[in-house]
XYZ file of C-alpha atoms in Angstrom:
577
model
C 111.459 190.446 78.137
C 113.347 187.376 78.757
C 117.089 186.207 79.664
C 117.891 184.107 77.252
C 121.169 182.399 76.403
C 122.567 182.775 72.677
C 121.687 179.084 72.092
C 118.150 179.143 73.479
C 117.430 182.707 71.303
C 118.403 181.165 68.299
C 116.099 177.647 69.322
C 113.186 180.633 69.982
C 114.137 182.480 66.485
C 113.820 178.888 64.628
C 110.517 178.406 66.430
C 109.167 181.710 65.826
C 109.864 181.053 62.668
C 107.659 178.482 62.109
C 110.274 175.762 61.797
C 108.527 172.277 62.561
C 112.180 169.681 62.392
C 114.767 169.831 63.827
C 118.107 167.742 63.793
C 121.804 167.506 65.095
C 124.506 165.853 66.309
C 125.508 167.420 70.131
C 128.768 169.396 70.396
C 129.786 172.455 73.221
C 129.333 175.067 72.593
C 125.918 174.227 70.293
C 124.466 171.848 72.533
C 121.771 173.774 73.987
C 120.242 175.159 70.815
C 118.590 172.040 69.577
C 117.680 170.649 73.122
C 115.867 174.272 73.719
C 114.419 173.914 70.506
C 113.126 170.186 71.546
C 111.177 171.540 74.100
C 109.213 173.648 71.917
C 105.652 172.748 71.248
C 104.570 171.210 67.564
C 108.218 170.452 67.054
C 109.889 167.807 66.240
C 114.289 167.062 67.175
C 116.427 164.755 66.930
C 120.039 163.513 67.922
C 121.527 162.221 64.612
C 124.370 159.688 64.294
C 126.371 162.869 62.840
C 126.467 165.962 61.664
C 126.489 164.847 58.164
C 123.356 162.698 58.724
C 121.894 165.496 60.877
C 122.274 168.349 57.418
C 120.574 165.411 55.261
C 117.687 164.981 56.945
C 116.947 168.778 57.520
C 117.350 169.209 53.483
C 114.584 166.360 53.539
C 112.501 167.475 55.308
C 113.206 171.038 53.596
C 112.585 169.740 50.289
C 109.621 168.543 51.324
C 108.239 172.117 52.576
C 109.070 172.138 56.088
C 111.142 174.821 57.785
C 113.853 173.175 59.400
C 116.773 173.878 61.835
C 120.215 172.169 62.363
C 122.599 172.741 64.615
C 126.691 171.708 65.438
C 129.821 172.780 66.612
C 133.000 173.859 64.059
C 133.940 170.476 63.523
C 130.954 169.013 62.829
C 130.622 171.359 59.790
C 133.553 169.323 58.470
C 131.517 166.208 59.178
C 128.191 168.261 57.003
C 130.134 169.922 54.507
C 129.600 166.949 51.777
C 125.857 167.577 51.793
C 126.224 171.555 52.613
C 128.284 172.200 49.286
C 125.550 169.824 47.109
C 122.879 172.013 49.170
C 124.172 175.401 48.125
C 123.370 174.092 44.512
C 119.782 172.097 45.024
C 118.699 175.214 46.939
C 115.660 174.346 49.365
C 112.070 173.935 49.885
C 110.746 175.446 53.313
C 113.488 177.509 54.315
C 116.697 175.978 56.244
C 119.423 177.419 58.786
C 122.229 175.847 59.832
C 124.285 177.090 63.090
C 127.886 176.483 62.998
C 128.924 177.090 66.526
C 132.566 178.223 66.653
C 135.257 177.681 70.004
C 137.727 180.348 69.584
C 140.170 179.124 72.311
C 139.721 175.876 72.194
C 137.523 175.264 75.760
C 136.153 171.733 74.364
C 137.650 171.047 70.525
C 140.097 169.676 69.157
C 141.078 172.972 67.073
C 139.980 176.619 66.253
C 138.732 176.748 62.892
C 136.601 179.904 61.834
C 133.456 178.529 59.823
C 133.549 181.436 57.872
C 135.714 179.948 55.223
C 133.163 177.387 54.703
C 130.463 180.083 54.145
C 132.881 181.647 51.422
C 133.866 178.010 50.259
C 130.085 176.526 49.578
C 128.609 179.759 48.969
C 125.986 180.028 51.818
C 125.496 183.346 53.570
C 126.553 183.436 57.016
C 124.903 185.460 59.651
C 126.827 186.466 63.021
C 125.159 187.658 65.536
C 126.529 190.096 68.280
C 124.033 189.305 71.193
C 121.211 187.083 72.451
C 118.356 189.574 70.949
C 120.161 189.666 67.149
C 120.664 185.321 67.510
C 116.789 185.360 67.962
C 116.098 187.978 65.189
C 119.171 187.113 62.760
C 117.785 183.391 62.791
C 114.002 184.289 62.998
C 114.384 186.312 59.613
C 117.019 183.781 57.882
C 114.431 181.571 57.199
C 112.236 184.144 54.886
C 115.687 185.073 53.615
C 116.368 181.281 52.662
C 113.311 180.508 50.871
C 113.585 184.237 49.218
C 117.404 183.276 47.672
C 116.751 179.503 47.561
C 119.617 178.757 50.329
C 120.598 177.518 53.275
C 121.722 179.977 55.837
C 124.105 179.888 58.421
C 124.307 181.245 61.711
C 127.182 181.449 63.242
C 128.045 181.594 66.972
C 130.766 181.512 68.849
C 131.267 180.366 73.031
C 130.451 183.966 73.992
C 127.729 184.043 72.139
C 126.054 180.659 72.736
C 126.465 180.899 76.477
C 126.120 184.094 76.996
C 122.335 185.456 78.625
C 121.390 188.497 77.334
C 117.489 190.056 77.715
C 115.465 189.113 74.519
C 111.995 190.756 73.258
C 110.517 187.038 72.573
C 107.681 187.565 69.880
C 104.769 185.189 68.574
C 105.264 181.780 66.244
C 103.894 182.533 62.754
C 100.939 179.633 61.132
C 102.272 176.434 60.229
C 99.837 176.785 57.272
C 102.301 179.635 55.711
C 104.825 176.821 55.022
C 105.144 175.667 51.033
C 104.668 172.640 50.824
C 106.044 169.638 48.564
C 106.431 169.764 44.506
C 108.397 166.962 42.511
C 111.228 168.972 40.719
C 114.370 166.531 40.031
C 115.783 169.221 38.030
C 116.478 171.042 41.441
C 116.411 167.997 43.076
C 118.699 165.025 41.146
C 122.288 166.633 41.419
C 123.094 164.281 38.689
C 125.613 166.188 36.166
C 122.923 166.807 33.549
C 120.916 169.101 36.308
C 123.609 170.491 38.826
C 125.334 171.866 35.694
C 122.460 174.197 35.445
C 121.816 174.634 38.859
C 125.653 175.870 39.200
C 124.313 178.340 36.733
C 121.603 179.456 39.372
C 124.076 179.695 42.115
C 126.175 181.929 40.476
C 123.035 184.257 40.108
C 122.386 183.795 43.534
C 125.165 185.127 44.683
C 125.049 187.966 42.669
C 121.626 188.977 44.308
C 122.724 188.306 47.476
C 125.724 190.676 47.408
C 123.286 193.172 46.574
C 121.574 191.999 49.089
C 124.646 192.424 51.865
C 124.878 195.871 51.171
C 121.194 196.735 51.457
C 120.646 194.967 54.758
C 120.109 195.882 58.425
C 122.023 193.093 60.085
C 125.294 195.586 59.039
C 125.434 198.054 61.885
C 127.498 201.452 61.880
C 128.393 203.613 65.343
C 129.992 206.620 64.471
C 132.466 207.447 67.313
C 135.953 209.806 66.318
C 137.187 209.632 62.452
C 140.415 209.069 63.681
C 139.889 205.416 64.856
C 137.609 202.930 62.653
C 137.330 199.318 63.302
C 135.403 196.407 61.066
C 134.458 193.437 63.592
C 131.474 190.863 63.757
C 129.807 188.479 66.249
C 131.096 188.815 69.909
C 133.859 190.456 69.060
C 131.383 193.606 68.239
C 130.925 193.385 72.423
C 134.600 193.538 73.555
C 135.492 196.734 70.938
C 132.739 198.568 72.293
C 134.302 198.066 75.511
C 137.468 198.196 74.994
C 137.637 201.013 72.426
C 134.153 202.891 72.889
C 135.739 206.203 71.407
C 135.883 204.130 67.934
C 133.884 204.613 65.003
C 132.681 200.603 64.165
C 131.187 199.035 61.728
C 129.324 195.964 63.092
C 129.167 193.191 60.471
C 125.804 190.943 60.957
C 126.430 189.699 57.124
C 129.753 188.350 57.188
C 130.046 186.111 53.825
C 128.884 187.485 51.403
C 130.203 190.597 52.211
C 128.594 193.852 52.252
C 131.524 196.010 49.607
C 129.950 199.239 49.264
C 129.046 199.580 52.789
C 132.680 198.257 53.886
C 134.332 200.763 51.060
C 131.765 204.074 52.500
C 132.686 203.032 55.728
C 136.647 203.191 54.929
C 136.708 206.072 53.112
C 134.740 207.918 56.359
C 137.613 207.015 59.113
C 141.718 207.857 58.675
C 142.759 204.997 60.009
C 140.801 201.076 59.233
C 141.425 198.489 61.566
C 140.213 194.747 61.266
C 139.325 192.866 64.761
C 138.596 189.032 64.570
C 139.722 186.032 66.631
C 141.466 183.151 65.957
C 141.765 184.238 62.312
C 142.030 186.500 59.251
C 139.544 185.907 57.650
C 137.687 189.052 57.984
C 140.982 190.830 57.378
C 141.581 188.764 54.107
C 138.540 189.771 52.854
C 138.668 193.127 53.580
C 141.408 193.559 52.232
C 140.486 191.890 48.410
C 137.846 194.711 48.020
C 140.968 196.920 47.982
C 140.382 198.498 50.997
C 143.523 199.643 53.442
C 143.605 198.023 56.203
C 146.171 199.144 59.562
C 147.631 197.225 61.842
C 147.472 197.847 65.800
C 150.467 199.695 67.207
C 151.014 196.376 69.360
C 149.697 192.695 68.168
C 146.983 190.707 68.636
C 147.512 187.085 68.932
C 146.038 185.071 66.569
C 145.518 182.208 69.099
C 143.171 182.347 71.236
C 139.862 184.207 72.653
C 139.738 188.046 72.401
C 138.829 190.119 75.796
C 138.456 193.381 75.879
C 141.626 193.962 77.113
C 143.817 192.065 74.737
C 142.172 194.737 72.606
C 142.622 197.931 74.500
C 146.330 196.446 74.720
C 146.502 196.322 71.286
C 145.951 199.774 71.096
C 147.626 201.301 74.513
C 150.468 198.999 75.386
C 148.749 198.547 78.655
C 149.264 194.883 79.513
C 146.263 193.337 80.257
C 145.583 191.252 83.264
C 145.856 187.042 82.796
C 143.393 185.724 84.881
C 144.194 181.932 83.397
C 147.481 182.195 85.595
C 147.694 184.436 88.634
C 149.630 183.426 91.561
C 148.945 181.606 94.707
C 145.486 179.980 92.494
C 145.853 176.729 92.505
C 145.826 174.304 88.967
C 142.273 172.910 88.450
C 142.762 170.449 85.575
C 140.127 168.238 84.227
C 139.879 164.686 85.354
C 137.721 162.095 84.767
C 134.858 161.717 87.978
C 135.201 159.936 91.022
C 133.765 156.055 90.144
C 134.233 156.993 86.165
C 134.133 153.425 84.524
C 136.851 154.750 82.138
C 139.820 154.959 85.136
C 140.686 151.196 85.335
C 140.645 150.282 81.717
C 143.420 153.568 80.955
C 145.165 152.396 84.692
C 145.809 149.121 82.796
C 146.487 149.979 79.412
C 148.915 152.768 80.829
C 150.513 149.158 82.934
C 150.601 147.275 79.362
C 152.568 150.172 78.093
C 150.230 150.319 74.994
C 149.910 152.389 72.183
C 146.592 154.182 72.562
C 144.794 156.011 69.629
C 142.323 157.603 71.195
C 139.263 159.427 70.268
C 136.916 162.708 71.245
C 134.990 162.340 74.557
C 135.387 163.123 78.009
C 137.413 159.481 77.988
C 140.122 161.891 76.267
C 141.109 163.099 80.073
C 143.072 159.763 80.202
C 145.282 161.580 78.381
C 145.997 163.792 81.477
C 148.506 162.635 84.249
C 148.683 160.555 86.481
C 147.158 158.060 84.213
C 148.716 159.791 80.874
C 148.149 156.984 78.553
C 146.431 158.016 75.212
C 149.014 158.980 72.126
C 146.844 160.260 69.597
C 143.197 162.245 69.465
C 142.331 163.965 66.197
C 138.657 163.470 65.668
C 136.040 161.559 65.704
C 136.130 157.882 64.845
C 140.205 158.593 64.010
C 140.545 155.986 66.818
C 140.070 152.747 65.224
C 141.328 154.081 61.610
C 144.864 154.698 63.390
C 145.155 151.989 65.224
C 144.862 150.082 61.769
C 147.606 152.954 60.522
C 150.080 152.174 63.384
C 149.120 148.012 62.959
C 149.866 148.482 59.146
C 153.344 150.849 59.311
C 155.232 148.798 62.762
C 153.889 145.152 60.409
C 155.717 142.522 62.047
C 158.198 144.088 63.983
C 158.447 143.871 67.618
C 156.302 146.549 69.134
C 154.508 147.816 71.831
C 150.645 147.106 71.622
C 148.336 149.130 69.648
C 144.595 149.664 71.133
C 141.784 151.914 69.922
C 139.902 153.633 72.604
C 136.573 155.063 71.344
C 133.052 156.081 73.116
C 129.651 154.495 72.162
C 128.272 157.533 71.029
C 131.273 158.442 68.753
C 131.202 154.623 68.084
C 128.289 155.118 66.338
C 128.576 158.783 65.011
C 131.876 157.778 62.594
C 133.741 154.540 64.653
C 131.432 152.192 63.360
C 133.014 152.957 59.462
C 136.371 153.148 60.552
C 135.720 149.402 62.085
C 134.129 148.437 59.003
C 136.985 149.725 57.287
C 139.904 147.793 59.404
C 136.960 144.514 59.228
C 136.916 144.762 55.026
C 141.112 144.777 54.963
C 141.293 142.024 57.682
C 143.197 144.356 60.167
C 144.630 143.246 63.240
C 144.802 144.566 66.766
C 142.471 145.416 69.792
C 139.435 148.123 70.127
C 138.027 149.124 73.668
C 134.323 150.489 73.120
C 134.029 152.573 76.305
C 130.242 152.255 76.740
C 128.909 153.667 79.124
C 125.541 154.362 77.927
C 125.203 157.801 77.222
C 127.277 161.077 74.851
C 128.462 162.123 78.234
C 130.790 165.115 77.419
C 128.570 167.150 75.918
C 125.473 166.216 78.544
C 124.818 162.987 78.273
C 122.212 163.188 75.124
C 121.246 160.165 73.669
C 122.426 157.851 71.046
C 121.815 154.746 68.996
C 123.403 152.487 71.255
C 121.627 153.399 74.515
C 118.361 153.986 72.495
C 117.266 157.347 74.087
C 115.921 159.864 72.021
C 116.179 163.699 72.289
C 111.848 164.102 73.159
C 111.840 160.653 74.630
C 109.728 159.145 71.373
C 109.941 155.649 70.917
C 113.381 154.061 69.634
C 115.537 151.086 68.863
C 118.555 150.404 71.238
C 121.062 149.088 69.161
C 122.905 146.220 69.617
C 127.037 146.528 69.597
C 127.812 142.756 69.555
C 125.362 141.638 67.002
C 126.701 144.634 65.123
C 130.221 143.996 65.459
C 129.379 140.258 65.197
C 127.956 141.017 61.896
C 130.773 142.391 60.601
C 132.683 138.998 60.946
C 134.697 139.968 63.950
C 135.100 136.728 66.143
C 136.639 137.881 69.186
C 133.524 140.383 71.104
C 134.308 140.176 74.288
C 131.594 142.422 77.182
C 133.464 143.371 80.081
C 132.505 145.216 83.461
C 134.798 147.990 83.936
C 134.772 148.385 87.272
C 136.654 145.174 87.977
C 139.936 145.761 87.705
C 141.217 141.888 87.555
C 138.190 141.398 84.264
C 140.002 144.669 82.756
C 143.618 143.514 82.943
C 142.769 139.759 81.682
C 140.440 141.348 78.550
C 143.532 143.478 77.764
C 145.923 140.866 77.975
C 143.921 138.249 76.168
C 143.436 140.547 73.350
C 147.066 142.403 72.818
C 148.825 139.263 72.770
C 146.966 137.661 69.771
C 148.787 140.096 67.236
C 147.165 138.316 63.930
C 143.445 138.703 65.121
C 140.949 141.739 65.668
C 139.488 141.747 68.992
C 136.894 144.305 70.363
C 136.621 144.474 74.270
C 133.207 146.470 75.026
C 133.550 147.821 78.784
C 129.817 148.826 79.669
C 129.293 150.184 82.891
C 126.516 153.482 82.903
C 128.361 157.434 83.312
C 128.244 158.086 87.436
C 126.374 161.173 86.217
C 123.565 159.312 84.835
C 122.845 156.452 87.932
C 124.040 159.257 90.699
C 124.528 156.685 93.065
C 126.199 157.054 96.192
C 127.621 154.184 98.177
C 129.172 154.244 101.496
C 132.340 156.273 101.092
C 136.015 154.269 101.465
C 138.354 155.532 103.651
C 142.427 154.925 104.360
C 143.495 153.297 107.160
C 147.541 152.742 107.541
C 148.664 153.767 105.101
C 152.489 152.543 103.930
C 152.814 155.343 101.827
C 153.385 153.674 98.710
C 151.352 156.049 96.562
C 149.193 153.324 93.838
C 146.007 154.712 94.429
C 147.368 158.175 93.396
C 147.939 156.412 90.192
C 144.214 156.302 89.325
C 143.633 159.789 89.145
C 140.582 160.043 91.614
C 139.890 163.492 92.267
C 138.405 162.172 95.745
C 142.338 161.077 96.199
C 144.996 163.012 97.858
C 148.018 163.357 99.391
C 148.621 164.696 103.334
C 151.163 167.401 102.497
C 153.214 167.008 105.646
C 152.978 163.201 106.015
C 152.802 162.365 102.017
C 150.016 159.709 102.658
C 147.309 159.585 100.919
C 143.383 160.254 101.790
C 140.277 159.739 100.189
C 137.734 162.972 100.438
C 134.645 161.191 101.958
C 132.235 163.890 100.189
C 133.666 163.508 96.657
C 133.759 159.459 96.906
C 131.042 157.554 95.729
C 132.066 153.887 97.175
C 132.681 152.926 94.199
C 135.811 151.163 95.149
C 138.355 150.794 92.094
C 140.769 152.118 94.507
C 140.571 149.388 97.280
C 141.438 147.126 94.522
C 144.635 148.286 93.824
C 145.820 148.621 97.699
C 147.963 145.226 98.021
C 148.098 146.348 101.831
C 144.609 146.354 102.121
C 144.487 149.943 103.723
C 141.697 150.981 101.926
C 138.229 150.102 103.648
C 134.338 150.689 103.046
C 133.510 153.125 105.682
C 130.496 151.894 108.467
């Protein structure tokens, strides 16, 4: 018996499994799954430029006869789904699973999209586990399931789910030398028109099978509780009805696309009143409801925004308001904010002075967003940096405007930035790009990534080269620039912004504090006039003397990295003995 996270039990299911490749792209709340998996033996894992890069080379290796596992958050199934709708038609070799980790209330994305709907979309059975135990055992038995229908299969997670430890029964890794191996079939293979046309053919008998299939299989879970009360839910939401409502008969869906009809339509016709309990969508309730099956609504709503508790549910069904623990008084606010010696504060600090227009990007660089340094006007996903910036360039032309500057990360330079620059390069685009590097994909971990060369088992690798890369694309104007120095930051910006008719990219590489975890001699404030600058920077080792109003630096939280003493004209901030 082990405690095992929902990420780690589905790395352990994979490996149990017998799958030998593994490959990704890193996104919360998935993160985990393939570095667990990584530190399996006789695997192999990899960080991938992107998702849709990470799904390709998993069907690969697939076609080839290896069992293979790949893992991402929501979003990044947008990135996959090109390859993932091609894949529900080729079918695979050894067998393949795919988790789609899900973030219903938003704690690190950029929106709350259920990945169901791609399931239905492409066709590719989704499994959703309710614990740590069924992510192990849901994912252990997809891949026989896979190579028995010829599919991919998903697994889907959500933040409760994937971070959640739960005990596990581990069990034994079955012979490598019960994997198929390779056979040369481009009629499966080459989705050319002349084949996928009768592969489509296939598919549709696939998923005839497998919704015979649904209703036949074990993943679907009934508790009978009173007839009066009967409620369909899946996943983690399973968790907070049997908490919340334990008096309820349930149905517990493990197969949520397709779905299982006759046990859905036995299970109605059992209980006097259905009720549907998802979050963040309705796509369970949709669904439901096309079989032709009745489905109630709660005496009192359920918000479709959001995480579910168990008590948003028992409200649902009592009135009794449940307790808010995101805003009880006398707590004090703990935003985000970027570390103490981040090499991302100055280059915001001055942009935010320059009164640009920032398109920014996804990374922990997106706190600059956040006051005091507020100065980002646009994140929508990755690599939208650069593209927008070209957008805003093309639609304020030769007017009289503010400056336009894409921020973007080297990690999400490379995982979809690297097009959009190619993009703006082909169609001789104008205005300024700051590469934040700072050698490492620090929001999610700090994984690796092409331009800092570090792989996910430490194998041998290439670092890539930025400025012979961006060089190569015939941009003139590559200009490397320490962050840290706030008088190099202001002069890169300023060069760049004012020549409106050329493309400039300023790289600022300085390495995430988190990854060199040094500590210099703290600074301190002596006399201070009050004046407030360094509050400006957003330090969290900054703050201000209630009574007084003049500002202090934490000596624990600083790490001497002194941006701050560089903005005190007064010179009151000092390098402690």
């Amino acid at each position: 018996m082990e405690l095992l996270s929902g990420n780690e039990a589905i790395a352990q299911g994979a490996w149990e499994a017998g799958a030998t490749i593994g490959a990704a792209y890193p996104g919360t709340p998935s993160t985990e799954t393939m570095e667990a998996f990584a530190r399996k033996p006789n695997v192999y894992a990899e960080w991938c430029t992107n998702e849709k890069v990470a799904v390709e080379v998993a069907l690969g290796a697939s076609a080839a006869g290896a069992r293979t596992l790949v893992t991402m958050k929501h979003v990044g199934v947008n990135v996959a789904a090109d390859p993932l709708f091609t894949a529900a038609y080729t079918g695979v070799g050894g067998g393949m699973v795919v988790l789609a980790a899900d973030d219903p209330g938003m704690y690190s994305s950029q929106n709350e999209q259920d990945s169901h709907y791609y399931a239905q979309a492409a066709h590719i059975p989704m499994l959703d586990p309710s614990d740590s135990q069924e992510a192990l055992d849901f994912t252990k038995e997809a891949y026989s399931l896979s190579e028995r229908f010829d599919v991919p299969f998903f697994i889907r997670s959500t933040v409760r789910i994937s971070h959640t430890r739960t005990t596990v029964e581990t069990g034994e890794r079955i012979s490598e030398n019960d994997i198929k191996g390779y056979e040369s079939d481009p009629s499966k293979w080459v989705m050319m028109p002349a084949f996928a046309k009768p592969r489509r053919k296939v598919q549709l008998e696939r998923i005839d099978a497998l919704r015979k299939w649904a209703d036949e299989c074990s993943f679907n879970k009934r508790i009978d509780g009173v007839q009066a009360l009967g409620i369909i839910c899946s996943g983690a939401v399973y968790q907070h009805v049997l908490e919340a409502l334990p008096q309820a008969s349930i149905l517990k869906l493990g197969v949520t696309w397709p779905l299982p009809e006759k046990t859905i339509k036995e299970f109605a016709d059992k209980v006097d009143a259905l009720y549907v309990i998802e979050e963040a969508s309705t796509y369970l309730t949709d669904a439901v409801k096309a079989l032709g099956v009745k489905v109630s609504k709660p005496p009192y709503s359920i918000s479709l925004a959001g995480e579910l508790t168990p008590g948003l549910i028992k409200n649902a069904f009592n009135g009794l308001a449940s307790i808010d623990y995101s805003n009880i008084d006398g707590l004090p606010a703990r935003p985000p904010a970027l570390c103490p010696g981040c090499p991302h504060r100055l280059v915001f600090r001055e942009l935010k002075r320059l009164k640009a227009i920032v398109t920014g990007d996804i990374g922990c660089y997106t706190l600059g967003a956040l006051p005091p340094l507020a100065c980002m006007d646009t994140c929508v996903d990755m690599g939208a940096s650069v593209s927008m910036a070209h957008g805003f360039e093309l639609a304020l032309g030769t007017s009289e405007h503010r400056p336009v500057v894409a921020v973007v990360g080297d990690s999400t330079f490379a995982h979809s930035g690297l097009s959009s620059l190619i993009s703006t390069a082909y169609n001789k685009g104008a205005g300024t790009v700051c590469i934040l590097d700072n050698r490492t994909t620090a929001m999610t971990g700090r994984q690796g990534n092409p331009f800092n060369g570090k792989t996910l088992q430490d194998r041998p690798s290439r670092e890539l080269d930025i400025e012979g890369i961006i060089s190569a694309l015939g941009i003139d104007n590559v200009n490397l620039v320490d962050p840290n120095d706030m008088m190099a930051v202001r002069s890169a910006l300023k060069e760049a912004t004012s020549n409106t008719d050329r493309l400039d990219v300023i790289i600022f590489r300085s390495p995430c504090v988190l990854l060199s975890r040094i500590k210099n001699k703290p600074y301190v404030v002596t006399n201070c006039t009050g004046c407030g600058v360094c509050l400006t920077l957003g330090c969290p080792a900054i703050g201000k003397q209630a009574e007084s109003g003049l500002a202090y630096i934490d000596t624990e939280l600083c790490i001497g990295c002194g941006q701050c003493a560089q903005y005190c004209r007064f010179d009151a901030i000092v390098q402690s003995e």
